[in-house]
Amino acid sequence: MSYDNNNIFAKILRGEIPCKKIYEDEFVLSFFDINPQKKIHALVIPKGKYIDLDDFNNKASKEEIIGLMKGITTVAKKLGISINNKGDGYRTLTNIGNHGGQEVPHLHFHIFGGEKVGRMVQ
Ligand code: AMP
């Protein structure tokens, strides 16, 4: 499968569709999920064209991988839910492919918090 340049997150990255931005740097963009599943529901996406986590880990540079991982922590800090900054914690996850329940084919990490997130898998 090749990367779909017209997926919704690609359009957000190009500025063609608005988002409620939380954070941006050279490696990542973070914004609030349009259909929040918890009190806080943010997304963190790499700026590069990667379909999912496997695609990313196979092709991304070390700098991009570090940038995305650190981006998640930076966003959690900004949202006040990072344990290191006296927050109450959060869950981060990424869905991969059909069985993983991935809807948007651009890698994204969900960040859930602001309340108890609940069972890991329902
Ligand atoms: P996934 O099922 O892991 O692919 O998650 C895709 C997520 O993207 C869902 O939680 C959607 O609510 C979210 N989403 C879809 N379109 C937008 C958008 N335009 N802005 C913010 N979040 C979006």
JSON list of N, CA, C and O in Angstrom, two decimals, residues 79-100:
[
{"chain": "A", "resi": 79, "resn": "LEU", "atom": "N", "xyz": [-0.35, 19.45, 28.02]},
{"chain": "A", "resi": 79, "resn": "LEU", "atom": "CA", "xyz": [-1.74, 19.21, 28.41]},
{"chain": "A", "resi": 79, "resn": "LEU", "atom": "C", "xyz": [-1.90, 19.04, 29.92]},
{"chain": "A", "resi": 79, "resn": "LEU", "atom": "O", "xyz": [-3.02, 18.92, 30.43]},
{"chain": "A", "resi": 80, "resn": "GLY", "atom": "N", "xyz": [-0.77, 18.99, 30.65]},
{"chain": "A", "resi": 80, "resn": "GLY", "atom": "CA", "xyz": [-0.81, 18.90, 32.12]},
{"chain": "A", "resi": 80, "resn": "GLY", "atom": "C", "xyz": [-1.12, 17.50, 32.63]},
{"chain": "A", "resi": 80, "resn": "GLY", "atom": "O", "xyz": [-1.54, 17.33, 33.78]},
{"chain": "A", "resi": 81, "resn": "ILE", "atom": "N", "xyz": [-0.88, 16.48, 31.80]},
{"chain": "A", "resi": 81, "resn": "ILE", "atom": "CA", "xyz": [-1.23, 15.12, 32.21]},
{"chain": "A", "resi": 81, "resn": "ILE", "atom": "C", "xyz": [0.00, 14.23, 32.36]},
{"chain": "A", "resi": 81, "resn": "ILE", "atom": "O", "xyz": [-0.14, 13.04, 32.68]},
{"chain": "A", "resi": 82, "resn": "SER", "atom": "N", "xyz": [1.18, 14.80, 32.15]},
{"chain": "A", "resi": 82, "resn": "SER", "atom": "CA", "xyz": [2.41, 14.02, 32.26]},
{"chain": "A", "resi": 82, "resn": "SER", "atom": "C", "xyz": [2.74, 13.80, 33.74]},
{"chain": "A", "resi": 82, "resn": "SER", "atom": "O", "xyz": [2.74, 14.73, 34.53]},
{"chain": "A", "resi": 83, "resn": "ILE", "atom": "N", "xyz": [3.04, 12.56, 34.08]},
{"chain": "A", "resi": 83, "resn": "ILE", "atom": "CA", "xyz": [3.37, 12.22, 35.47]},
{"chain": "A", "resi": 83, "resn": "ILE", "atom": "C", "xyz": [4.58, 13.03, 35.95]},
{"chain": "A", "resi": 83, "resn": "ILE", "atom": "O", "xyz": [4.62, 13.49, 37.08]},
{"chain": "A", "resi": 84, "resn": "ASN", "atom": "N", "xyz": [5.57, 13.17, 35.07]},
{"chain": "A", "resi": 84, "resn": "ASN", "atom": "CA", "xyz": [6.78, 13.92, 35.42]},
{"chain": "A", "resi": 84, "resn": "ASN", "atom": "C", "xyz": [6.49, 15.34, 35.83]},
{"chain": "A", "resi": 84, "resn": "ASN", "atom": "O", "xyz": [7.27, 15.97, 36.53]},
{"chain": "A", "resi": 85, "resn": "ASN", "atom": "N", "xyz": [5.40, 15.86, 35.35]},
{"chain": "A", "resi": 85, "resn": "ASN", "atom": "CA", "xyz": [5.03, 17.24, 35.68]},
{"chain": "A", "resi": 85, "resn": "ASN", "atom": "C", "xyz": [3.82, 17.29, 36.60]},
{"chain": "A", "resi": 85, "resn": "ASN", "atom": "O", "xyz": [2.99, 18.18, 36.51]},
{"chain": "A", "resi": 86, "resn": "LYS", "atom": "N", "xyz": [3.71, 16.23, 37.42]},
{"chain": "A", "resi": 86, "resn": "LYS", "atom": "CA", "xyz": [2.69, 16.17, 38.48]},
{"chain": "A", "resi": 86, "resn": "LYS", "atom": "C", "xyz": [1.27, 16.02, 37.95]},
{"chain": "A", "resi": 86, "resn": "LYS", "atom": "O", "xyz": [0.30, 16.35, 38.62]},
{"chain": "A", "resi": 87, "resn": "GLY", "atom": "N", "xyz": [1.15, 15.55, 36.73]},
{"chain": "A", "resi": 87, "resn": "GLY", "atom": "CA", "xyz": [-0.18, 15.24, 36.20]},
{"chain": "A", "resi": 87, "resn": "GLY", "atom": "C", "xyz": [-0.60, 13.85, 36.65]},
{"chain": "A", "resi": 87, "resn": "GLY", "atom": "O", "xyz": [0.12, 13.16, 37.37]},
{"chain": "A", "resi": 88, "resn": "ASP", "atom": "N", "xyz": [-1.79, 13.42, 36.22]},
{"chain": "A", "resi": 88, "resn": "ASP", "atom": "CA", "xyz": [-2.34, 12.14, 36.68]},
{"chain": "A", "resi": 88, "resn": "ASP", "atom": "C", "xyz": [-2.12, 11.00, 35.68]},
{"chain": "A", "resi": 88, "resn": "ASP", "atom": "O", "xyz": [-2.64, 9.91, 35.88]},
{"chain": "A", "resi": 89, "resn": "GLY", "atom": "N", "xyz": [-1.40, 11.28, 34.60]},
{"chain": "A", "resi": 89, "resn": "GLY", "atom": "CA", "xyz": [-1.11, 10.21, 33.66]},
{"chain": "A", "resi": 89, "resn": "GLY", "atom": "C", "xyz": [-2.07, 10.19, 32.48]},
{"chain": "A", "resi": 89, "resn": "GLY", "atom": "O", "xyz": [-3.04, 10.96, 32.41]},
{"chain": "A", "resi": 90, "resn": "TYR", "atom": "N", "xyz": [-1.80, 9.31, 31.58]},
{"chain": "A", "resi": 90, "resn": "TYR", "atom": "CA", "xyz": [-2.57, 9.25, 30.32]},
{"chain": "A", "resi": 90, "resn": "TYR", "atom": "C", "xyz": [-2.30, 7.94, 29.62]},
{"chain": "A", "resi": 90, "resn": "TYR", "atom": "O", "xyz": [-1.45, 7.14, 30.08]},
{"chain": "A", "resi": 91, "resn": "ARG", "atom": "N", "xyz": [-3.00, 7.70, 28.55]},
{"chain": "A", "resi": 91, "resn": "ARG", "atom": "CA", "xyz": [-2.72, 6.54, 27.70]},
{"chain": "A", "resi": 91, "resn": "ARG", "atom": "C", "xyz": [-2.39, 7.03, 26.30]},
{"chain": "A", "resi": 91, "resn": "ARG", "atom": "O", "xyz": [-3.06, 7.94, 25.80]},
{"chain": "A", "resi": 92, "resn": "THR", "atom": "N", "xyz": [-1.37, 6.43, 25.72]},
{"chain": "A", "resi": 92, "resn": "THR", "atom": "CA", "xyz": [-1.10, 6.71, 24.31]},
{"chain": "A", "resi": 92, "resn": "THR", "atom": "C", "xyz": [-1.16, 5.41, 23.55]},
{"chain": "A", "resi": 92, "resn": "THR", "atom": "O", "xyz": [-0.75, 4.36, 24.05]},
{"chain": "A", "resi": 93, "resn": "LEU", "atom": "N", "xyz": [-1.73, 5.48, 22.35]},
{"chain": "A", "resi": 93, "resn": "LEU", "atom": "CA", "xyz": [-1.82, 4.26, 21.53]},
{"chain": "A", "resi": 93, "resn": "LEU", "atom": "C", "xyz": [-1.88, 4.65, 20.06]},
{"chain": "A", "resi": 93, "resn": "LEU", "atom": "O", "xyz": [-2.24, 5.77, 19.70]},
{"chain": "A", "resi": 94, "resn": "THR", "atom": "N", "xyz": [-1.51, 3.66, 19.25]},
{"chain": "A", "resi": 94, "resn": "THR", "atom": "CA", "xyz": [-1.63, 3.85, 17.82]},
{"chain": "A", "resi": 94, "resn": "THR", "atom": "C", "xyz": [-2.28, 2.62, 17.21]},
{"chain": "A", "resi": 94, "resn": "THR", "atom": "O", "xyz": [-1.97, 1.49, 17.59]},
{"chain": "A", "resi": 95, "resn": "ASN", "atom": "N", "xyz": [-3.23, 2.83, 16.33]},
{"chain": "A", "resi": 95, "resn": "ASN", "atom": "CA", "xyz": [-3.91, 1.73, 15.65]},
{"chain": "A", "resi": 95, "resn": "ASN", "atom": "C", "xyz": [-3.22, 1.46, 14.32]},
{"chain": "A", "resi": 95, "resn": "ASN", "atom": "O", "xyz": [-2.83, 2.40, 13.62]},
{"chain": "A", "resi": 96, "resn": "ILE", "atom": "N", "xyz": [-3.10, 0.19, 13.99]},
{"chain": "A", "resi": 96, "resn": "ILE", "atom": "CA", "xyz": [-2.40, -0.19, 12.76]},
{"chain": "A", "resi": 96, "resn": "ILE", "atom": "C", "xyz": [-3.29, -1.10, 11.93]},
{"chain": "A", "resi": 96, "resn": "ILE", "atom": "O", "xyz": [-3.65, -2.19, 12.38]},
{"chain": "A", "resi": 97, "resn": "GLY", "atom": "N", "xyz": [-3.66, -0.62, 10.75]},
{"chain": "A", "resi": 97, "resn": "GLY", "atom": "CA", "xyz": [-4.38, -1.46, 9.79]},
{"chain": "A", "resi": 97, "resn": "GLY", "atom": "C", "xyz": [-5.78, -1.85, 10.20]},
{"chain": "A", "resi": 97, "resn": "GLY", "atom": "O", "xyz": [-6.36, -1.32, 11.17]},
{"chain": "A", "resi": 98, "resn": "ASN", "atom": "N", "xyz": [-6.33, -2.76, 9.46]},
{"chain": "A", "resi": 98, "resn": "ASN", "atom": "CA", "xyz": [-7.72, -3.16, 9.59]},
{"chain": "A", "resi": 98, "resn": "ASN", "atom": "C", "xyz": [-8.04, -3.75, 10.97]},
{"chain": "A", "resi": 98, "resn": "ASN", "atom": "O", "xyz": [-8.94, -3.28, 11.67]},
{"chain": "A", "resi": 99, "resn": "HIS", "atom": "N", "xyz": [-7.28, -4.74, 11.40]},
{"chain": "A", "resi": 99, "resn": "HIS", "atom": "CA", "xyz": [-7.57, -5.35, 12.71]},
{"chain": "A", "resi": 99, "resn": "HIS", "atom": "C", "xyz": [-7.26, -4.39, 13.85]},
{"chain": "A", "resi": 99, "resn": "HIS", "atom": "O", "xyz": [-7.87, -4.48, 14.92]},
{"chain": "A", "resi": 100, "resn": "GLY", "atom": "N", "xyz": [-6.35, -3.46, 13.63]},
{"chain": "A", "resi": 100, "resn": "GLY", "atom": "CA", "xyz": [-6.03, -2.48, 14.67]},
{"chain": "A", "resi": 100, "resn": "GLY", "atom": "C", "xyz": [-7.06, -1.36, 14.76]},
{"chain": "A", "resi": 100, "resn": "GLY", "atom": "O", "xyz": [-7.07, -0.59, 15.71]}
]
